[in-house]
Tab-separated table of C-alpha atoms and ligand atoms in Angstrom:
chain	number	residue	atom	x	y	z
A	1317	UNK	CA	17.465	0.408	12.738
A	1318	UNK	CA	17.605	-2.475	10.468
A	1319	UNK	CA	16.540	-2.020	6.924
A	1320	UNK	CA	16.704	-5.002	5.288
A	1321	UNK	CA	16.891	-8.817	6.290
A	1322	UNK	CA	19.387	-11.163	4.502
A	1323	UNK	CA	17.046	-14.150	3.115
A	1324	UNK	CA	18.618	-17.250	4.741
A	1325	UNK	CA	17.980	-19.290	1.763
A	1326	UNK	CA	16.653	-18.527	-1.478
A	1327	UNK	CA	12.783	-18.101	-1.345
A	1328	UNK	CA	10.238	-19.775	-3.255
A	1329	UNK	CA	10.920	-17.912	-6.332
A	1330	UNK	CA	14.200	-18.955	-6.412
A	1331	UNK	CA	15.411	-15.235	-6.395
A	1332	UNK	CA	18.404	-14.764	-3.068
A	1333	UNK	CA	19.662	-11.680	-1.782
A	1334	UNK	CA	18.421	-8.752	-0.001
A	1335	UNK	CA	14.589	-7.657	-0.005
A	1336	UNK	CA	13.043	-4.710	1.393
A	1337	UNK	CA	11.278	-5.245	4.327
A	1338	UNK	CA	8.491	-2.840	3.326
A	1339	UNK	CA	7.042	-2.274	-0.099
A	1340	UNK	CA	4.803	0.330	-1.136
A	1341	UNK	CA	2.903	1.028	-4.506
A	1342	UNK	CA	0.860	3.122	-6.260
A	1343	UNK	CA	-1.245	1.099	-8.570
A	1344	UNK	CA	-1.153	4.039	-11.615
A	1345	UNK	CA	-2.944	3.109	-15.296
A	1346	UNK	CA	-5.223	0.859	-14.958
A	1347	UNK	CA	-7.684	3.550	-16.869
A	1348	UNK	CA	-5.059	3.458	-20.015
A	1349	UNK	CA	-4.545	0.391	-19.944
A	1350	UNK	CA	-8.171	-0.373	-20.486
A	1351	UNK	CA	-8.318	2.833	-23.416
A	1352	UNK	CA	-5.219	0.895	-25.033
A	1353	UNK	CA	-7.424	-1.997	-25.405
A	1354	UNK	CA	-10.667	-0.399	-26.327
A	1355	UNK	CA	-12.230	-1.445	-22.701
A	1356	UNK	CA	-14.198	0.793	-19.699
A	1357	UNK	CA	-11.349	2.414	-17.472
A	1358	UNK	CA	-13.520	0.026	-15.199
A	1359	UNK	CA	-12.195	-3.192	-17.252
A	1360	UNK	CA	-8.757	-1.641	-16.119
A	1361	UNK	CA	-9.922	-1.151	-12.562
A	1362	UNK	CA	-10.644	-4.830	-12.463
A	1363	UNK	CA	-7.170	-6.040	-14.443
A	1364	UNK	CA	-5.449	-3.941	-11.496
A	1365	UNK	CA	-7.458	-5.592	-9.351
A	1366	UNK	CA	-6.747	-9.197	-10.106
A	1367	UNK	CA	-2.611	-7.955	-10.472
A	1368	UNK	CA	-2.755	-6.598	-7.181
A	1369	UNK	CA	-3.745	-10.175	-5.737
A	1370	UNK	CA	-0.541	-11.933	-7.910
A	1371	UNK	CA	2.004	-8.888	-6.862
A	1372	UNK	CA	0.368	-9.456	-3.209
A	1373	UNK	CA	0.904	-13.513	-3.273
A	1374	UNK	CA	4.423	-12.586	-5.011
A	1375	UNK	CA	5.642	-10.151	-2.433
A	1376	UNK	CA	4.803	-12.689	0.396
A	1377	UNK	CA	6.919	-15.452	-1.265
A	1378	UNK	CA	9.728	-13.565	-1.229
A	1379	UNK	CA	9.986	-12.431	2.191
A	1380	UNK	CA	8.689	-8.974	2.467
A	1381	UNK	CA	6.728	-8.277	5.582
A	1382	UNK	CA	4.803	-5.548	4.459
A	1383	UNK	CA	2.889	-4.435	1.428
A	1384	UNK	CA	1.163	-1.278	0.732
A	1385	UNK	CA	-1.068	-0.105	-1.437
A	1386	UNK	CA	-2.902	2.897	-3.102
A	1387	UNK	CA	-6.226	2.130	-3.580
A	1388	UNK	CA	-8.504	4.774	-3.448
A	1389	UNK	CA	-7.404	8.654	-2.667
A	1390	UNK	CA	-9.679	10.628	-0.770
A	1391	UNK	CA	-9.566	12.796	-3.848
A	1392	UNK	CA	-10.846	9.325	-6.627
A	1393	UNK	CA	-14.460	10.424	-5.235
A	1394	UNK	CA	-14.869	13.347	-8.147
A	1395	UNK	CA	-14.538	10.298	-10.683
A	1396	UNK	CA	-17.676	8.859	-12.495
A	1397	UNK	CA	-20.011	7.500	-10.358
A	1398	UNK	CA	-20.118	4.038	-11.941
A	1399	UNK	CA	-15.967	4.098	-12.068
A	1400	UNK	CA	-15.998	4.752	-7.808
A	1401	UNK	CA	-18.889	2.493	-8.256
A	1402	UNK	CA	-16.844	-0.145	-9.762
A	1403	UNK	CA	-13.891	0.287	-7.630
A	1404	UNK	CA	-16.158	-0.082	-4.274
A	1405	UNK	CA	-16.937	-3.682	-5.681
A	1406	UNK	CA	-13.619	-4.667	-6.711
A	1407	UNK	CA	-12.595	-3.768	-3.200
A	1408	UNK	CA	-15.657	-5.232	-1.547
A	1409	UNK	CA	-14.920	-8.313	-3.778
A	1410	UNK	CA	-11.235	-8.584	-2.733
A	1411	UNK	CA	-11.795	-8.175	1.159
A	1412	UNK	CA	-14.341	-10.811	1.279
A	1413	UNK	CA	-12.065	-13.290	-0.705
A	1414	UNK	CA	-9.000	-12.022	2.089
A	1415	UNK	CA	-11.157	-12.597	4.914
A	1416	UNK	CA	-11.496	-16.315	4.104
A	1417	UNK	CA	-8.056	-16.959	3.740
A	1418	UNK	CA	-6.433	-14.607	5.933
A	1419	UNK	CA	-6.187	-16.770	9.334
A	1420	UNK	CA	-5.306	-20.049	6.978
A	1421	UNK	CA	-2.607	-18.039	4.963
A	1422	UNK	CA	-1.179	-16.410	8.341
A	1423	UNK	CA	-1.738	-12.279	6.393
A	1424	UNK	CA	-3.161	-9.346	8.130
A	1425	UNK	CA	-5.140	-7.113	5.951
A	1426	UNK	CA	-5.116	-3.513	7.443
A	1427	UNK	CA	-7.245	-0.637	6.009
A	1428	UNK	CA	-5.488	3.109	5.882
A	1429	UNK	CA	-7.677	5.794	5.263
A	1430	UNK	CA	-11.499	7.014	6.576
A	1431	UNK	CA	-13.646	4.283	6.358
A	1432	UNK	CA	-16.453	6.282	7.780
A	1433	UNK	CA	-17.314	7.269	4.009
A	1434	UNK	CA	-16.926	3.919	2.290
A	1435	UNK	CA	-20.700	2.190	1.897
A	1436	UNK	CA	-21.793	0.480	4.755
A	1437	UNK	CA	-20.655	-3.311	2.616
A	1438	UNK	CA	-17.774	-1.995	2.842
A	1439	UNK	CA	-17.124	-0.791	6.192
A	1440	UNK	CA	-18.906	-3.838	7.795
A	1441	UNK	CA	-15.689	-6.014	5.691
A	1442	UNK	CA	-13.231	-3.777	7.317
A	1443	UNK	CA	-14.666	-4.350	11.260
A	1444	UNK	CA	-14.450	-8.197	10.128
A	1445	UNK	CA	-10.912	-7.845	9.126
A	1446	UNK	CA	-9.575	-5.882	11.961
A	1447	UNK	CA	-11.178	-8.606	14.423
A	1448	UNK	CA	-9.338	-11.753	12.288
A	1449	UNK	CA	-5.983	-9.337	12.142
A	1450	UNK	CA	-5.898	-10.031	16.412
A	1451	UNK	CA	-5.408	-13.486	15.563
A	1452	UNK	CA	-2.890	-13.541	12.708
A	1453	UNK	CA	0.739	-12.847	12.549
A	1454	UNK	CA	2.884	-12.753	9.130
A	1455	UNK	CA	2.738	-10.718	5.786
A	1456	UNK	CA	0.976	-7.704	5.910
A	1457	UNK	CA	-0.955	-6.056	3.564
A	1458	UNK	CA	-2.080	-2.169	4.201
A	1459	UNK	CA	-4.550	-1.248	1.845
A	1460	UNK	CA	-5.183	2.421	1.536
A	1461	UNK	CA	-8.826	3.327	0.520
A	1462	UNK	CA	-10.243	7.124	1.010
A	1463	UNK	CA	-6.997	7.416	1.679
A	1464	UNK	CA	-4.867	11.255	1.476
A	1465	UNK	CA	-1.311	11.968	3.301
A	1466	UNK	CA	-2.512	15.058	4.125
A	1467	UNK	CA	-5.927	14.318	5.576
A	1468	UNK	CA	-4.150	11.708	7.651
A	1469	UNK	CA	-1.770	13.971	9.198
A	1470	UNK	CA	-4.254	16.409	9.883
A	1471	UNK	CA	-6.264	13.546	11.562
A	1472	UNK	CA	-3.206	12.335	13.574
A	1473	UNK	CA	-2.688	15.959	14.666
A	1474	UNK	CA	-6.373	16.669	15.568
A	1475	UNK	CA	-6.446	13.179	17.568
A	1476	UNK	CA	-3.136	13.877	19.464
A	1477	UNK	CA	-4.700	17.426	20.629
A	1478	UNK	CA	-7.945	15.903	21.821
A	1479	UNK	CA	-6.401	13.175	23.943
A	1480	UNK	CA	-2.562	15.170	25.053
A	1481	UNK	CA	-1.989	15.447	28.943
A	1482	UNK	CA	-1.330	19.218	29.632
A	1483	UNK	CA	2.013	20.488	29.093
A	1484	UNK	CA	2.961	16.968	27.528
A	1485	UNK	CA	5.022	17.682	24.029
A	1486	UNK	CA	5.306	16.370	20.722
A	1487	UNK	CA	8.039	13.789	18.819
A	1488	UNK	CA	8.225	12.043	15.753
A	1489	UNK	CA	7.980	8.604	17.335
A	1490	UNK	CA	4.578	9.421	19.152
A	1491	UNK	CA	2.931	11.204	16.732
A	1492	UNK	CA	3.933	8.359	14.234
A	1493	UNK	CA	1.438	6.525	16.621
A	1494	UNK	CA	-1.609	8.595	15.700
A	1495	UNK	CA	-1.121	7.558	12.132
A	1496	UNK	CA	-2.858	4.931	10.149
A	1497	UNK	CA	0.263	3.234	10.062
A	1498	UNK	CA	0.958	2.961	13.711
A	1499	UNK	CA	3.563	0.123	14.783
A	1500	UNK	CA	4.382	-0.057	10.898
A	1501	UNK	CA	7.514	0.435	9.891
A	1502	UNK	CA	8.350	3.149	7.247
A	1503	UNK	CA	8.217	1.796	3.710
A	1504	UNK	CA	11.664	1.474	2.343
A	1505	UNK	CA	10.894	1.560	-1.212
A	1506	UNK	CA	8.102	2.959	-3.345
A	1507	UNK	CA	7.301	2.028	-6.306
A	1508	UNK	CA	5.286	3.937	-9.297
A	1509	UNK	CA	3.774	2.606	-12.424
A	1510	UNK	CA	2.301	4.371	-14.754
A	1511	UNK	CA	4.992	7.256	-16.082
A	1512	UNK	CA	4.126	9.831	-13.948
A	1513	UNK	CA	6.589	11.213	-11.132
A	1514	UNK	CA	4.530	12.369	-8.607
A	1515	UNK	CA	4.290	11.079	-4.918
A	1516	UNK	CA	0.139	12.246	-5.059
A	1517	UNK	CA	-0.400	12.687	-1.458
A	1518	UNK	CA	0.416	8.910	-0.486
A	1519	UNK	CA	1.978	7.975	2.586
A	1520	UNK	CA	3.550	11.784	2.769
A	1521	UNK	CA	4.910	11.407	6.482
A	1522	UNK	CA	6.090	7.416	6.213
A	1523	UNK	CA	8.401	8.118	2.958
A	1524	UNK	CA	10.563	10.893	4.225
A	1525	UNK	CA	13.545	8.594	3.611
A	1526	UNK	CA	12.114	5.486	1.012
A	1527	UNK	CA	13.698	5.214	-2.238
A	1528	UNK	CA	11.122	5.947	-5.013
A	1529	UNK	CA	11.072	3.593	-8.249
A	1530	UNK	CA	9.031	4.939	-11.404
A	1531	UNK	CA	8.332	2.704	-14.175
A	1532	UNK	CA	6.629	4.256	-17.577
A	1533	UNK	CA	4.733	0.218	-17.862
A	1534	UNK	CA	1.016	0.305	-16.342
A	1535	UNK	CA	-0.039	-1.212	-13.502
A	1536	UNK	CA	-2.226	-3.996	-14.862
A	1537	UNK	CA	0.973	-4.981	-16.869
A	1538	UNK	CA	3.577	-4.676	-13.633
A	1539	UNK	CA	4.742	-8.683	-13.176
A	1540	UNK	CA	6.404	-10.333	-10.978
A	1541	UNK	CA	9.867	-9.416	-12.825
A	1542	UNK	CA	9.379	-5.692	-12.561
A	1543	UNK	CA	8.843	-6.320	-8.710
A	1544	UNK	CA	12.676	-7.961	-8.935
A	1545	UNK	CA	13.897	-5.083	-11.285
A	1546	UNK	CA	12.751	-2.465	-8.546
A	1547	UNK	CA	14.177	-4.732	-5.715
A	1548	UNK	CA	17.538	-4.987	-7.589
A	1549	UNK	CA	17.731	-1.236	-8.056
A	1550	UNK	CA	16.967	-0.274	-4.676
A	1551	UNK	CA	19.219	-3.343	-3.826
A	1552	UNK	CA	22.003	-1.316	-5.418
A	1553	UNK	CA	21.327	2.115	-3.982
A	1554	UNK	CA	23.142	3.458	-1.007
A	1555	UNK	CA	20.787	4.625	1.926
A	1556	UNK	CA	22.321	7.315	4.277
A	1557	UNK	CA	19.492	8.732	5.694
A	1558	UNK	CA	20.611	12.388	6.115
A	1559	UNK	CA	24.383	11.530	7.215
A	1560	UNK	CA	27.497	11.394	5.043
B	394	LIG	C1	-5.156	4.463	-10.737
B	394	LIG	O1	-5.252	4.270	-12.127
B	394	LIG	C2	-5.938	3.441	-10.037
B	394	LIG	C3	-6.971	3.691	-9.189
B	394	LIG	C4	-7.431	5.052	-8.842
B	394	LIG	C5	-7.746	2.588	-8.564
B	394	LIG	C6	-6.953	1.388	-8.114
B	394	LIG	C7	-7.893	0.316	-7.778
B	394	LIG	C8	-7.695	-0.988	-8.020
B	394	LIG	C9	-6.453	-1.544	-8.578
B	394	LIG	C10	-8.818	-1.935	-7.731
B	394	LIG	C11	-9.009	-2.425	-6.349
B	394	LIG	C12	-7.816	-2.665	-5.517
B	394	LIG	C13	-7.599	-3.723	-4.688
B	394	LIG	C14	-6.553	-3.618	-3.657
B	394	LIG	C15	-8.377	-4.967	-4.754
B	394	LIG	P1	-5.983	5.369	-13.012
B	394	LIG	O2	-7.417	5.018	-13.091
B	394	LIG	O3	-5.684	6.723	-12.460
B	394	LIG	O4	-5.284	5.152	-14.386
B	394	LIG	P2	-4.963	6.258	-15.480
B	394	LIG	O5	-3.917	7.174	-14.885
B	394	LIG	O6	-4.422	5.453	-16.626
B	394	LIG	O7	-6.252	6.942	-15.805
């Protein structure tokens, strides 16, 4: 299986070298970075918000293919109602500004999680994105929204059972296939903001073998050079994958 690709020539960052060929975050502290300031936690919702669109564009400049991120756990509902609130427009905000550039930009924009308890807004933006994603080819972004590791594999499971021939058995590869991330590869390197060093039910199946990069600075504050910093030390780390 092949892990990385070699840029052939520097990208248009000027960075060279090796970059992973899948990226996944979890977009932790936007909420402290807002308390730092004196703002709502929803003022941080919408910094992470507008970082998440440079960190997108940057990712896609320097040759990763995909990008995913933690947007909304299927446990964020117990928040305040005006901070899911808040969230819900930010993401209702950012689809609608990805569906108009999508098919110009070549960048599919697929939604992980179970959209059937997003607001209708919201679930009407995702139908329009899956029908443009037929059409495009190129960077992809995976946005995870009501989104829990667990209650994905339990959906996965539950799907496989309905639909299984009898007698037919299980593997990893097929029931990768039920997942939300079906014909994606595994992310090779997760990163963290935010100090804590938890994994917090995200993408519990896909990481079995990614290399996880925590970071103490908050998400709203992650640029461009942290991106490098975590590509450098992942660069540098030796991936066996269970052998010697
Ligand atoms: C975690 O920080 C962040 C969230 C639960 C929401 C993330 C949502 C966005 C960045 C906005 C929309 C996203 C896109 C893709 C347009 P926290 O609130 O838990 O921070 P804290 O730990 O400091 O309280």
């Amino acid at each position: 299986m092949k892990l990385f690709h070699r840029l052939k020539k520097q990208d248009m960052a000027g960075r060279a070298g090796r970059v992973p060929r899948h990226i996944a975050i979890i977009m932790d502290g936007n909420g402290r970075w807002a308390k730092r300031r004196g703002l709502p936690r929803t003022a941080g919702h919408s910094a992470g918000a507008e970082n998440f669109r440079r960190i997108a564009t940057y990712c896609k400049n320097i040759g990763v293919k995909y990008l995913t991120v933690y947007a909304f756990s299927t446990e964020n509902w117990k928040r305040a109602e005006d901070e899911v609130s808040t969230i819900m427009n930010l993401l209702g905000k950012y689809l609608l500004e990805a569906i108009e550039k999508m098919e110009r930009d070549g960048i599919k924009l697929v939604i992980f999680g179970d959209i059937t308890r997003l607001p209708r807004n919201l679930a009407e933006l995702v139908d329009v994105t899956r029908d443009i994603n037929k059409r495009v080819e190129g960077f992809q972004v995976n946005v995870c929204i009501n989104y829990g590791g667990r209650d994905e594999i339990i959906k996965a499971a539950e799907r496989w059972a309905r639909e299984k021939r009898p007698g037919s058995t299980l593997d990893e590869d097929t029931f990768a296939g039920y997942l939300y991330s079906a014909g994606v590869p595994d992310p090779d390197l997760v990163i963290r903001p935010g100090g804590e060093k938890r994994i917090s039910n995200f993408l519990l199946w896909q990481s079995a073998y990614a290399e996880y990069y925590f970071t103490d600075r908050l998400w709203p504050d992650i640029t461009e050079k942290d991106i490098d910093r975590a590509i450098e030390w992942f660069d540098s780390r030796e991936r066996r994958f269970g052998g010697i």
